[in-house]
PDB file of C-alpha atoms in Angstrom:
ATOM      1  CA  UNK X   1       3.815 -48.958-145.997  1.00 30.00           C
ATOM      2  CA  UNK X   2       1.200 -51.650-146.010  1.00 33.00           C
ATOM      3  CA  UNK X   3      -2.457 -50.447-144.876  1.00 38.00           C
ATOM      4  CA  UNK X   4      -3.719 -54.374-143.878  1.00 37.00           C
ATOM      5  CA  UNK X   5      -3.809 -55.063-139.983  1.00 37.00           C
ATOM      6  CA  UNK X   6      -2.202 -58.270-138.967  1.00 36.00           C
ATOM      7  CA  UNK X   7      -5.545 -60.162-138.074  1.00 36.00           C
ATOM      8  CA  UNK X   8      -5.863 -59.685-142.289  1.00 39.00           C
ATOM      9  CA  UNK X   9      -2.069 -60.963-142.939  1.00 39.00           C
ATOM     10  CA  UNK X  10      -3.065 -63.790-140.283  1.00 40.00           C
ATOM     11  CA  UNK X  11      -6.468 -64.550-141.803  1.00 39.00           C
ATOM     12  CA  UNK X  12      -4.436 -64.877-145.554  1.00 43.00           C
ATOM     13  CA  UNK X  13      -2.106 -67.366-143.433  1.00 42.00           C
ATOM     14  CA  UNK X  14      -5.015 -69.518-142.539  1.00 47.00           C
ATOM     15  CA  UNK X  15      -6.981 -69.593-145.732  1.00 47.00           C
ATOM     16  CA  UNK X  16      -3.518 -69.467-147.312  1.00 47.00           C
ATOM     17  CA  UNK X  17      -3.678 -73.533-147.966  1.00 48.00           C
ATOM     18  CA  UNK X  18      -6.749 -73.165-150.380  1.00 50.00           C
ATOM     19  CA  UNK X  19      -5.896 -69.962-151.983  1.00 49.00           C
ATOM     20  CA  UNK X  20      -3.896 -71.100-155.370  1.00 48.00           C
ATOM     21  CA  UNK X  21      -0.221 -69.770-155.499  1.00 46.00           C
ATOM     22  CA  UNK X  22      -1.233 -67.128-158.565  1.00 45.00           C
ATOM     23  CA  UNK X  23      -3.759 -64.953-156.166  1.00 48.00           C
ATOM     24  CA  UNK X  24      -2.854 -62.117-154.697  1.00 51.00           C
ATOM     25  CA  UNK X  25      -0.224 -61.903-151.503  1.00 59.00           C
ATOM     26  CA  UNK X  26      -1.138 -59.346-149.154  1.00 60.00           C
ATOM     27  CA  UNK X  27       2.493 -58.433-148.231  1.00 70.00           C
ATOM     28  CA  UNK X  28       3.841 -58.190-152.074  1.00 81.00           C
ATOM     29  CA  UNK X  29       4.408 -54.517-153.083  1.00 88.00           C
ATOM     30  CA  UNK X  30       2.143 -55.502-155.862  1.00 89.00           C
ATOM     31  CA  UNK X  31      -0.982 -55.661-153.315  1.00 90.00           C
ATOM     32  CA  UNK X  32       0.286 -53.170-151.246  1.00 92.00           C
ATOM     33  CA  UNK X  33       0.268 -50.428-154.050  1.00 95.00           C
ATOM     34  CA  UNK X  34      -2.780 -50.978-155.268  1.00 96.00           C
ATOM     35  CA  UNK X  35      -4.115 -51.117-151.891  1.00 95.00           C
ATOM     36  CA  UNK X  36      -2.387 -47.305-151.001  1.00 96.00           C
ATOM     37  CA  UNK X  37      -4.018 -46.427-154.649  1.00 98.00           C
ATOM     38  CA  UNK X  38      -7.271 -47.739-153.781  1.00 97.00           C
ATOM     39  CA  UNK X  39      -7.063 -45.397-150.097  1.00 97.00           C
ATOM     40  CA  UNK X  40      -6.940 -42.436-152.774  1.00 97.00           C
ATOM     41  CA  UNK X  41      -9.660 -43.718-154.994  1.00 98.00           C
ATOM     42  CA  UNK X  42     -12.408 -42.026-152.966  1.00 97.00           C
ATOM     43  CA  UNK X  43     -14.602 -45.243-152.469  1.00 98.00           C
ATOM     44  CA  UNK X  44     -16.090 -44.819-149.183  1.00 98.00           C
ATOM     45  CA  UNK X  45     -20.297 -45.047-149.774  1.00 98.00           C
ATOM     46  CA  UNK X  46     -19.521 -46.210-152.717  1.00 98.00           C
ATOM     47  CA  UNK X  47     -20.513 -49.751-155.183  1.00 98.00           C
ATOM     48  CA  UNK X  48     -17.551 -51.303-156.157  1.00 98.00           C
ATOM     49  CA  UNK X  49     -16.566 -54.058-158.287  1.00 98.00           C
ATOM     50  CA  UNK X  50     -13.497 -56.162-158.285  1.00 98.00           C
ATOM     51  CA  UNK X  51     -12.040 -57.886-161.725  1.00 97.00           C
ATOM     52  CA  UNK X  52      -9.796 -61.054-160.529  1.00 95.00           C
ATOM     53  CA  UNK X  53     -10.830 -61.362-156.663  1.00 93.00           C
ATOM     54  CA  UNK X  54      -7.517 -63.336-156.069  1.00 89.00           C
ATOM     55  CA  UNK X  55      -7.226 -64.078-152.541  1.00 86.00           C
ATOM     56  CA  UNK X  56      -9.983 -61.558-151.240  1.00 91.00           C
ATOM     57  CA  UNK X  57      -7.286 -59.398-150.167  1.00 91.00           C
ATOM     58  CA  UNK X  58      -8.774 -56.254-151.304  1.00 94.00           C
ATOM     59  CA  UNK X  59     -11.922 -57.076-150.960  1.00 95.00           C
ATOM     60  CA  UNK X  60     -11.571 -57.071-147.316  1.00 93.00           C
ATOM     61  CA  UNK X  61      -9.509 -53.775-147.842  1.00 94.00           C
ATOM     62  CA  UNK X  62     -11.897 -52.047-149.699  1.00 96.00           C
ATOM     63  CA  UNK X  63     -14.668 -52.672-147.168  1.00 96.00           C
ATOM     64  CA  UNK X  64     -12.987 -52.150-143.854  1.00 93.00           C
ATOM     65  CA  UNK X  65     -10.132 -49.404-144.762  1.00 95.00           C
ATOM     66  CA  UNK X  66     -12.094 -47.784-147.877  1.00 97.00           C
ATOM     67  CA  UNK X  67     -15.515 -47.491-146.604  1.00 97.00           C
ATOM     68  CA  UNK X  68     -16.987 -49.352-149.651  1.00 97.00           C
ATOM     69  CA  UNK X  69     -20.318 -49.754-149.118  1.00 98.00           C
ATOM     70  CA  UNK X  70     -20.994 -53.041-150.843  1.00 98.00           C
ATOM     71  CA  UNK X  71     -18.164 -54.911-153.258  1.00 98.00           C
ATOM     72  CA  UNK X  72     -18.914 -56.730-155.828  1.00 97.00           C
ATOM     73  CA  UNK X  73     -16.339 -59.381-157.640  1.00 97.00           C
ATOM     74  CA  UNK X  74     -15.451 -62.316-159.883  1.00 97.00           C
ATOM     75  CA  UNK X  75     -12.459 -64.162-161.159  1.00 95.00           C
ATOM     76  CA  UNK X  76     -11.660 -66.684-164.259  1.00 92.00           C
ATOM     77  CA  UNK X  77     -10.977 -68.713-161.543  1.00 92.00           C
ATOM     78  CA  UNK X  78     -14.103 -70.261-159.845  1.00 93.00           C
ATOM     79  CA  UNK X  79     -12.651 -70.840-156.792  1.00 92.00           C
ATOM     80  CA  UNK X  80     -11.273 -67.744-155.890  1.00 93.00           C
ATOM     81  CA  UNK X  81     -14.546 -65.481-155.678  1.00 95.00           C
ATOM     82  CA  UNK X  82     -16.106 -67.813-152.565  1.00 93.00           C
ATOM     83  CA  UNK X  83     -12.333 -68.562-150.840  1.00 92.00           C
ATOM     84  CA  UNK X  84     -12.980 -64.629-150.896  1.00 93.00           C
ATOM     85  CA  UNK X  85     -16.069 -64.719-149.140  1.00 94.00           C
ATOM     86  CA  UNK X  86     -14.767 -66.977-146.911  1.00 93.00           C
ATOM     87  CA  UNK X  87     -11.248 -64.503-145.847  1.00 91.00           C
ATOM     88  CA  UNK X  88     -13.873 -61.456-145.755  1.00 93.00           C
ATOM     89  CA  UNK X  89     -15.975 -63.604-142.769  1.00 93.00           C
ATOM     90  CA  UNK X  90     -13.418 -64.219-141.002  1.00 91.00           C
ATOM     91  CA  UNK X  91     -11.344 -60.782-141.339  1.00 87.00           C
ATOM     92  CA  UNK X  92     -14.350 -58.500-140.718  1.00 90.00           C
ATOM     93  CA  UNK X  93     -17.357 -61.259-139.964  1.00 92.00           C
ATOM     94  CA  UNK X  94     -19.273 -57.769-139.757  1.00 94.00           C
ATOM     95  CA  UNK X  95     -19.054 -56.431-143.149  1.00 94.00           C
ATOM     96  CA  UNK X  96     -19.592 -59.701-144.788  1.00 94.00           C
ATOM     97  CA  UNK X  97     -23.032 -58.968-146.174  1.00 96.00           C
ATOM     98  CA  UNK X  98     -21.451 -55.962-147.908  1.00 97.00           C
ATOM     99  CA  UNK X  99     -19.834 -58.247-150.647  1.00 97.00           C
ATOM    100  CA  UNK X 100     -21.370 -60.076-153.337  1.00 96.00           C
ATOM    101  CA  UNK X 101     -19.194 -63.007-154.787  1.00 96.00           C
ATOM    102  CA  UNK X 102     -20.261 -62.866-158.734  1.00 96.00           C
ATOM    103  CA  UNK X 103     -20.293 -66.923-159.546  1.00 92.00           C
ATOM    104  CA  UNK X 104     -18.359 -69.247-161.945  1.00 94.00           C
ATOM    105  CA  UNK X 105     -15.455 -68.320-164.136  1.00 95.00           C
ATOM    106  CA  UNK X 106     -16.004 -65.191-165.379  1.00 96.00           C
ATOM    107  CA  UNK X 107     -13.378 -63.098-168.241  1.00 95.00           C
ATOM    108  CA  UNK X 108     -13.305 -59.572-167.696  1.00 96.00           C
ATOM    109  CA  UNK X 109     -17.002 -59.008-166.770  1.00 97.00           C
ATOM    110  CA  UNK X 110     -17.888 -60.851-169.535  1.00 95.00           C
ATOM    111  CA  UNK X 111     -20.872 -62.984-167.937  1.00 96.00           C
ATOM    112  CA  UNK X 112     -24.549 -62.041-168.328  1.00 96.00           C
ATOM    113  CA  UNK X 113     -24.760 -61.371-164.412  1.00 96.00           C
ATOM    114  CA  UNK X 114     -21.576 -60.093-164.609  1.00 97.00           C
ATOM    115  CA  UNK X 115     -22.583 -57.085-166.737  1.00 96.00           C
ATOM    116  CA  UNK X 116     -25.930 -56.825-165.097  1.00 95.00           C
ATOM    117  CA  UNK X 117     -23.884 -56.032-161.660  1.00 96.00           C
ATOM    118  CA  UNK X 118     -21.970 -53.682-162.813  1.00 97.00           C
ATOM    119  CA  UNK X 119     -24.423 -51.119-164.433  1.00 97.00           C
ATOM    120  CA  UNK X 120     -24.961 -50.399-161.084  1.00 95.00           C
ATOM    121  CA  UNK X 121     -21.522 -49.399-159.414  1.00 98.00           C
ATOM    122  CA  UNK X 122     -19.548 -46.344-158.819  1.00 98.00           C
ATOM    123  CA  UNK X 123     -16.121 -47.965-159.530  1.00 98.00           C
ATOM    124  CA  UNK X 124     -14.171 -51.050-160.712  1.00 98.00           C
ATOM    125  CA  UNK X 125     -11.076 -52.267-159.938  1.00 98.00           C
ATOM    126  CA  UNK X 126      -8.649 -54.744-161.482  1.00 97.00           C
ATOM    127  CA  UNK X 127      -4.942 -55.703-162.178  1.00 95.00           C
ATOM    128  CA  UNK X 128      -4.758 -57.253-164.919  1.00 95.00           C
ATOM    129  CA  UNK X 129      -1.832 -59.085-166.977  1.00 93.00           C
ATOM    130  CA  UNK X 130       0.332 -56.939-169.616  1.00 92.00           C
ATOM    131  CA  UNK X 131       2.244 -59.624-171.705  1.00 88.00           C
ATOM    132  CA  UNK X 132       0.787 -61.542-174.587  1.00 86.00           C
ATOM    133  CA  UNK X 133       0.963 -65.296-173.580  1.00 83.00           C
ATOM    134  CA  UNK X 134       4.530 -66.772-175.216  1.00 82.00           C
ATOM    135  CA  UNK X 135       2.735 -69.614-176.652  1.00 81.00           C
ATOM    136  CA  UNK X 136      -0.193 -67.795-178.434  1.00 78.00           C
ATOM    137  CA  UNK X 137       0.455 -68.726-182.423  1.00 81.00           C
ATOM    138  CA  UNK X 138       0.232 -64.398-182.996  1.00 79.00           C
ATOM    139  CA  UNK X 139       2.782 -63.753-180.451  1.00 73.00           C
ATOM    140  CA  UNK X 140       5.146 -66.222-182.069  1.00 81.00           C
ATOM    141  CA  UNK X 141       4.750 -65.198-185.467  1.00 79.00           C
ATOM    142  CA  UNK X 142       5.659 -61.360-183.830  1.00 75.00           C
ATOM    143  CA  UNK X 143       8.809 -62.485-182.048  1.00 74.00           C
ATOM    144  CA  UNK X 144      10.203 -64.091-185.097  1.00 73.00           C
ATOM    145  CA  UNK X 145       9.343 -61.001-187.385  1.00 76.00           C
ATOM    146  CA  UNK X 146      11.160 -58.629-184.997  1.00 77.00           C
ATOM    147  CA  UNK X 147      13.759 -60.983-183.239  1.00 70.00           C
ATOM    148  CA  UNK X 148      14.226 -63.601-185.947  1.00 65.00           C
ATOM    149  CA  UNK X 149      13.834 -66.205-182.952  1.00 68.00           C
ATOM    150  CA  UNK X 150      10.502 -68.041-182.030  1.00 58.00           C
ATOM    151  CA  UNK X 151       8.876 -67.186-178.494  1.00 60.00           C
ATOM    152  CA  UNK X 152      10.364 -69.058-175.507  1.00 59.00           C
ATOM    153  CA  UNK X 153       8.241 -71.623-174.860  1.00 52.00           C
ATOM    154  CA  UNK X 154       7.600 -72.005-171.031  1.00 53.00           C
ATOM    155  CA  UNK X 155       6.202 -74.703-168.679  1.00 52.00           C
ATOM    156  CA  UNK X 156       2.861 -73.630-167.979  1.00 49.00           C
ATOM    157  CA  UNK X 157       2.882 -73.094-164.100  1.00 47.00           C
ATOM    158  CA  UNK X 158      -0.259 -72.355-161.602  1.00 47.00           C
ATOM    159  CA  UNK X 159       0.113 -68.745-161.736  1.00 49.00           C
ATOM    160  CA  UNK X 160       0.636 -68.560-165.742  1.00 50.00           C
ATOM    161  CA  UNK X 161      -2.481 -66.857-165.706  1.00 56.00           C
ATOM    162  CA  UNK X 162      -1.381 -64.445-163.070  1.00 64.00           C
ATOM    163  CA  UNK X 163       1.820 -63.293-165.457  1.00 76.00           C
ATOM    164  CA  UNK X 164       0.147 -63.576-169.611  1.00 85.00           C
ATOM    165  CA  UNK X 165      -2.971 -63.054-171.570  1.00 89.00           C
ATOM    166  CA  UNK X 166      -4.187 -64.593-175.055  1.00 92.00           C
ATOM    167  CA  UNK X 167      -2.628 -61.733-177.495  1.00 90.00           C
ATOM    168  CA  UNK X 168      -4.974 -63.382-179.994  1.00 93.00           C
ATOM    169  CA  UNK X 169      -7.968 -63.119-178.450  1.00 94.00           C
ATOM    170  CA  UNK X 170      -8.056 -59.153-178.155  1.00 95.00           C
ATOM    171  CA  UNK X 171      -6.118 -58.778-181.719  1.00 94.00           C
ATOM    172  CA  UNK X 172      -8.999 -56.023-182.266  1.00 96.00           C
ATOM    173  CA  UNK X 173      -8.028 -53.528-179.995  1.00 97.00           C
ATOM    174  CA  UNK X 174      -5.281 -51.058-180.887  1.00 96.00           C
ATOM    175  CA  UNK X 175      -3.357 -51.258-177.378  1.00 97.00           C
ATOM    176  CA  UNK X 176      -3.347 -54.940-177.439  1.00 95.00           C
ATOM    177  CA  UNK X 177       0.021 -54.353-179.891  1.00 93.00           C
ATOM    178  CA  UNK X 178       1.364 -52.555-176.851  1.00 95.00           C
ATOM    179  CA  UNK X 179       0.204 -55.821-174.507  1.00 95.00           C
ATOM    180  CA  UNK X 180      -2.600 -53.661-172.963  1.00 97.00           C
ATOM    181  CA  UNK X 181      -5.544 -55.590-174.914  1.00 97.00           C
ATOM    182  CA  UNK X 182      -7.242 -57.088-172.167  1.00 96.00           C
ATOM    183  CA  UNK X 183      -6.926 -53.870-169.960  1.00 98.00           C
ATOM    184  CA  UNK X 184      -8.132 -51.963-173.262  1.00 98.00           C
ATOM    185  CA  UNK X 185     -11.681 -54.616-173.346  1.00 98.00           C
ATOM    186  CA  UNK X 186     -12.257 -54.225-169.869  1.00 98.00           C
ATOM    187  CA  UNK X 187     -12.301 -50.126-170.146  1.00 98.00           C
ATOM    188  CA  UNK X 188     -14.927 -50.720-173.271  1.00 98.00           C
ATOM    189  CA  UNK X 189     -16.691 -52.524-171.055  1.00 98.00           C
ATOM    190  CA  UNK X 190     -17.174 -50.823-168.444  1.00 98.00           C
ATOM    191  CA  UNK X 191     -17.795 -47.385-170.431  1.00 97.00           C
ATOM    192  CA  UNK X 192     -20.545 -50.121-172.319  1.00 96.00           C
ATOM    193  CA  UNK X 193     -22.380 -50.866-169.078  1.00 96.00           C
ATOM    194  CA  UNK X 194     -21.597 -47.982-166.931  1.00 97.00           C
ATOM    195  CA  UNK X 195     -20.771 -45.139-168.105  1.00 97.00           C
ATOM    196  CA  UNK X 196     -20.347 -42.888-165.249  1.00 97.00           C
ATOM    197  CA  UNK X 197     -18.092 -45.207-162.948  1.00 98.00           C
ATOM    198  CA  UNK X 198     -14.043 -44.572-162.148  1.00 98.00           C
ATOM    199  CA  UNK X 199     -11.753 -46.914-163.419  1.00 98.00           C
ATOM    200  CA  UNK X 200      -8.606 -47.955-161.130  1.00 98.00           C
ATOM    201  CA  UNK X 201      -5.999 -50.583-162.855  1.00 98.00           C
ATOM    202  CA  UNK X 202      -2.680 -51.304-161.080  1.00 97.00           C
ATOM    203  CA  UNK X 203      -0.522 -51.417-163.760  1.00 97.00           C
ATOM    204  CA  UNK X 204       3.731 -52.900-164.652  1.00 95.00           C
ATOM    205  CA  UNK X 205       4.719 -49.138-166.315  1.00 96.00           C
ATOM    206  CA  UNK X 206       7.319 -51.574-168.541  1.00 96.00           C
ATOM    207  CA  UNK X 207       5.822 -49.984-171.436  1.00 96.00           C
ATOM    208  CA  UNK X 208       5.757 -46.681-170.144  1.00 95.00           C
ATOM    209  CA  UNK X 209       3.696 -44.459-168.367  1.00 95.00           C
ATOM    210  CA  UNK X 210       3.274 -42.338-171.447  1.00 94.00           C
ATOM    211  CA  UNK X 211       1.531 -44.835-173.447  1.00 96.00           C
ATOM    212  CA  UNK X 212      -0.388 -46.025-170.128  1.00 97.00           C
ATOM    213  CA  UNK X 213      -2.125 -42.740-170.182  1.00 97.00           C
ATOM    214  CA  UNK X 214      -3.027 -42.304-173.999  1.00 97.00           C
ATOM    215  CA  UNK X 215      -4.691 -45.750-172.955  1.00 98.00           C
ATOM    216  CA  UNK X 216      -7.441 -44.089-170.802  1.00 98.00           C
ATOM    217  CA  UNK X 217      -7.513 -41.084-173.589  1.00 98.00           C
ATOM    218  CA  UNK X 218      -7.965 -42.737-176.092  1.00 97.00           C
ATOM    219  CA  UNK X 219     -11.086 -44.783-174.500  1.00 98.00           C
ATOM    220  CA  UNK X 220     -12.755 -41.740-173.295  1.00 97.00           C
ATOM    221  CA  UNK X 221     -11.207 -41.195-169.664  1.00 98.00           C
ATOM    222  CA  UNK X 222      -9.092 -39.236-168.011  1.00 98.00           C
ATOM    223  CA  UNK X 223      -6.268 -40.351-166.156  1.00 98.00           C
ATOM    224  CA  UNK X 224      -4.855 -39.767-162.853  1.00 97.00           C
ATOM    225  CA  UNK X 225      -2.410 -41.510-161.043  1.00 98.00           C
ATOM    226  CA  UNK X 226      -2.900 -42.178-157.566  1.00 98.00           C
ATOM    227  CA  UNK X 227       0.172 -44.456-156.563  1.00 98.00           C
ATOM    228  CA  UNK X 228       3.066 -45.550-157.585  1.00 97.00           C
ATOM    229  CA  UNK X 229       6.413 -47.509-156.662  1.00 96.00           C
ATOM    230  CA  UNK X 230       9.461 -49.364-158.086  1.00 97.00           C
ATOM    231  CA  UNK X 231       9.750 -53.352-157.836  1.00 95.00           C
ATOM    232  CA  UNK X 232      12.357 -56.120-158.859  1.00 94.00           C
ATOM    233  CA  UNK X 233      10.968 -57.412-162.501  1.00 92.00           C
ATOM    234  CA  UNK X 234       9.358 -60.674-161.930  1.00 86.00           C
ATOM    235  CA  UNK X 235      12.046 -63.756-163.083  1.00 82.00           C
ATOM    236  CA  UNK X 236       8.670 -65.986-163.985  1.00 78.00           C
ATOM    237  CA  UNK X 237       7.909 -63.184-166.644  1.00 83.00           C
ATOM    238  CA  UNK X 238       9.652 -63.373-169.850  1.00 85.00           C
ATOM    239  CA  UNK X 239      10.419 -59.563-171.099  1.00 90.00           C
ATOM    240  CA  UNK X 240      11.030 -60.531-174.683  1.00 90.00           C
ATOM    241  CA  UNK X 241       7.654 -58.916-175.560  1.00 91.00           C
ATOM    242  CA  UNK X 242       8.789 -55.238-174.585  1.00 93.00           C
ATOM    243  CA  UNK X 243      12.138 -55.791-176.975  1.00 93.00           C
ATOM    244  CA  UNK X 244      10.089 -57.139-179.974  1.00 91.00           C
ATOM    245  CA  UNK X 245       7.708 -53.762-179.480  1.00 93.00           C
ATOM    246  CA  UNK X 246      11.141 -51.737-179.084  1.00 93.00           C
ATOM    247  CA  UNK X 247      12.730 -53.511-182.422  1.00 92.00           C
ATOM    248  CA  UNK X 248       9.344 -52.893-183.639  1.00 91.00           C
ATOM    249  CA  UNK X 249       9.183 -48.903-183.223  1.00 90.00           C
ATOM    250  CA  UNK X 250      12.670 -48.499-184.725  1.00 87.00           C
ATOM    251  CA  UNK X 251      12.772 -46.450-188.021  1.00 87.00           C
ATOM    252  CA  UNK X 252       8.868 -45.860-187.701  1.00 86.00           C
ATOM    253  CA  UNK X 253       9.540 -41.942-186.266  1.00 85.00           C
ATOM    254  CA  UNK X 254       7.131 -42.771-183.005  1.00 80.00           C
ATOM    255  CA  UNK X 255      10.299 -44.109-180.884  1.00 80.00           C
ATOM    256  CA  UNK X 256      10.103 -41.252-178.749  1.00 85.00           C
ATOM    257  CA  UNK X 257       5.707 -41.895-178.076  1.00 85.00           C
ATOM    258  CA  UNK X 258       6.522 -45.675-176.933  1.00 89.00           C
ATOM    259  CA  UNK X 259       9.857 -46.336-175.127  1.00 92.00           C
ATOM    260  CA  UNK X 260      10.133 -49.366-172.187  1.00 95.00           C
ATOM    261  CA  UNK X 261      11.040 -47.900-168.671  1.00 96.00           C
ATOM    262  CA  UNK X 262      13.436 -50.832-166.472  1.00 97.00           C
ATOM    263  CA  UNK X 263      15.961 -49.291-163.972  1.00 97.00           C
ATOM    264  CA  UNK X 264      19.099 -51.115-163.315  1.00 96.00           C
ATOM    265  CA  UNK X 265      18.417 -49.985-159.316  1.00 96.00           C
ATOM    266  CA  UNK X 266      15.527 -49.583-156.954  1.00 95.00           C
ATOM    267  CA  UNK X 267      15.781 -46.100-156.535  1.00 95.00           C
ATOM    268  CA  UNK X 268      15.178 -45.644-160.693  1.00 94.00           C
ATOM    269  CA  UNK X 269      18.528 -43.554-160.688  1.00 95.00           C
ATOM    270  CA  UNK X 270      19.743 -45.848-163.443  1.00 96.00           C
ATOM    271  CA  UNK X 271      17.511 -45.974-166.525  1.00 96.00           C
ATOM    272  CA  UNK X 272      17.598 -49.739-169.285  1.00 96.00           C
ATOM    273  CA  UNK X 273      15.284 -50.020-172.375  1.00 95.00           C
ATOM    274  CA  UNK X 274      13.941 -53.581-172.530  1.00 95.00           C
ATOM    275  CA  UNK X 275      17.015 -54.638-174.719  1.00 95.00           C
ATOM    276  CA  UNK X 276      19.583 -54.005-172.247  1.00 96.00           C
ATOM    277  CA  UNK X 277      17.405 -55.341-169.412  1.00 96.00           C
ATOM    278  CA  UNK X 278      16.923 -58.215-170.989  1.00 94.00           C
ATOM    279  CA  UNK X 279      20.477 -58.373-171.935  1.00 95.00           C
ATOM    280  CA  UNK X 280      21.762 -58.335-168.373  1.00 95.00           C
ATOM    281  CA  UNK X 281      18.896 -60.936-167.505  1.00 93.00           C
ATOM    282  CA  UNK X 282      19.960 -63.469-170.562  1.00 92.00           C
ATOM    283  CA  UNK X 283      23.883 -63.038-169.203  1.00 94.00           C
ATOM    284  CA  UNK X 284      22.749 -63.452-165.399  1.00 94.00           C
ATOM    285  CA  UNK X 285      19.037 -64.603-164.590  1.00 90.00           C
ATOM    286  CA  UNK X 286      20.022 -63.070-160.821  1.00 92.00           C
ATOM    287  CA  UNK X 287      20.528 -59.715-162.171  1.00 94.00           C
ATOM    288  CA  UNK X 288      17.771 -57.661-160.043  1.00 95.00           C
ATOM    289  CA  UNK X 289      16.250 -55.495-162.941  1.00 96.00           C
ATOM    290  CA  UNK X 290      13.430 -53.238-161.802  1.00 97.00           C
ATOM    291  CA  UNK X 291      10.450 -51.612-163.254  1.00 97.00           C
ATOM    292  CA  UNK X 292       7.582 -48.884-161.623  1.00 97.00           C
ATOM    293  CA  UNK X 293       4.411 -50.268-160.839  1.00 97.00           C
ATOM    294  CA  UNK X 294       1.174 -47.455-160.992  1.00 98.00           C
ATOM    295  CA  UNK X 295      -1.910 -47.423-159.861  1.00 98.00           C
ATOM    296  CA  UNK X 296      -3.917 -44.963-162.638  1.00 98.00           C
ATOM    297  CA  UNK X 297      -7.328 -44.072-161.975  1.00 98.00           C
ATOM    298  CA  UNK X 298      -9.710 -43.061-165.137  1.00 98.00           C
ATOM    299  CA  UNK X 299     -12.614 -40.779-164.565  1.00 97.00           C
ATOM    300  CA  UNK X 300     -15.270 -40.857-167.582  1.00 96.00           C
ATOM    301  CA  UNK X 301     -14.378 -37.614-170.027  1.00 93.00           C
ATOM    302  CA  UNK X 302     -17.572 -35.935-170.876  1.00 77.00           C
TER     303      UNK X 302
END
């Protein structure tokens, strides 16, 4: 069930020739989700801010169905934070004032006024990518240790951005081996500059939700899920990452602590490990292979 009114869906239309092809579609179950996970996030009165503004989507969302009282966000993308300004003034002209577009390109919160905003919220929000990128040099070296074939290199397309992250880059965090550095930095982060604000990722549960919630344990929060729903696997995301981490695990004794969730239907009757997903995938790139998205919500732990 999506939560947007049409004069939103109509607004995206409009805008929809400036917004690049990697933000955020209101209608995708993606979006829709999160947004149904953000409804249960308890964010009415309440400063939030927004990691990867995409489209504005949410934004608009978060202020008109949520009750935000002022939202907050930035993107690596320049653009997108002002083409979300500009949805928000048209979608709800009235509620406008009530978000604050955080400037330039901006990685994580990893920006000066970036950090200084968010000291001061109640919550932040993000959905953030989950594979390493196949053409970072550590990600190669991986897939030929565990698969004995070098990582598929792919055109790089306008939403590549949208789909990997630089495995290298966050090589110090212990969930990055899992593909959840970048979510791992942003939840140091935010525990660095604000200690007592919520946490809500929308996350691909490909790894599995077990290993999603040792995640927020592990980085002092507690975790709650607040939505979730099954979707086709994406055919502009390669998969090979979540069979290197299975041939990885094998013989180590932890097997059972990581193991990849894909369903072979969109119920989730019909459970596939990576390896036979991406089997059915390599013999037919048609084959509809599915995976849960999950919206997880981390409260600080004392």
């Amino acid at each position: 069930m999506t939560m947007q009114s049409d004069s939103t869906l109509a607004t995206t239309a409009r805008v929809g020739e400036a917004v690049p092809s990697f933000a955020f579609d209101p209608g995708d179950p993606w979006t829709v989700t999160f947004q149904t996970g953000l409804a249960r996030a308890g964010l009415t009165g309440r400063r939030v801010y927004e990691v990867g503004v995409g489209s504005g989507a949410n934004i608009a969302f978060m202020l008109r169905f949520c009750g935000a009282a002022m939202v907050l966000g930035s993107d690596l993308d320049p653009r997108l934070p002002l083409l979300a300004q500009q949805l928000v003034a048209e979608v709800a002209p009235d509620l406008v004032n009530r978000f604050r577009p955080i400037p330039g390109s901006v990685s994580l919160i990893d920006t000066p006024v970036a950090m200084g905003e968010v000291t001061g919220v109640d919550a932040v929000v993000a959905c953030l990518p989950q594979v390493p990128d196949p053409d970072d040099a550590l990600y190669t070296r991986f897939h030929l240790t565990q698969l004995a074939s070098a990582a598929a290199l792919r055109d790089r397309v306008a939403d590549h951005l949208a789909h990997y992250y630089p495995w290298t880059a966050f090589q110090e965090y212990p969930f990055n081996a899992l593909g959840l550095g970048l979510n791992e930095a942003l939840l140091r982060r935010v525990r660095a500059c604000a200690p007592q604000a919520q946490v809500v990722l929308n996350f691909g549960c490909r790894i599995g939700k077990r290993v999603l919630f040792a995640l927020f344990e592990a980085n002092h929060y507690r975790p709650e899920e607040l939505a979730s729903c099954i979707v086709r696997q994406h055919p502009g995301t390669d998969i090979s990452f979540f069979v290197a981490v299975e041939a990885a695990m094998r013989g180590t004794g932890y097997e059972q602590d990581v193991v990849c969730e894909f369903y072979a239907d969109p119920a989730g009757s019909h459970r596939l490990s990576a390896t036979e997903a991406k089997l059915l995938l390599d013999a037919d790139p048609t084959t509809s292979v599915y995976h849960e998205i999950s919206v997880l919500r981390g409260n600080p732990a004392a």
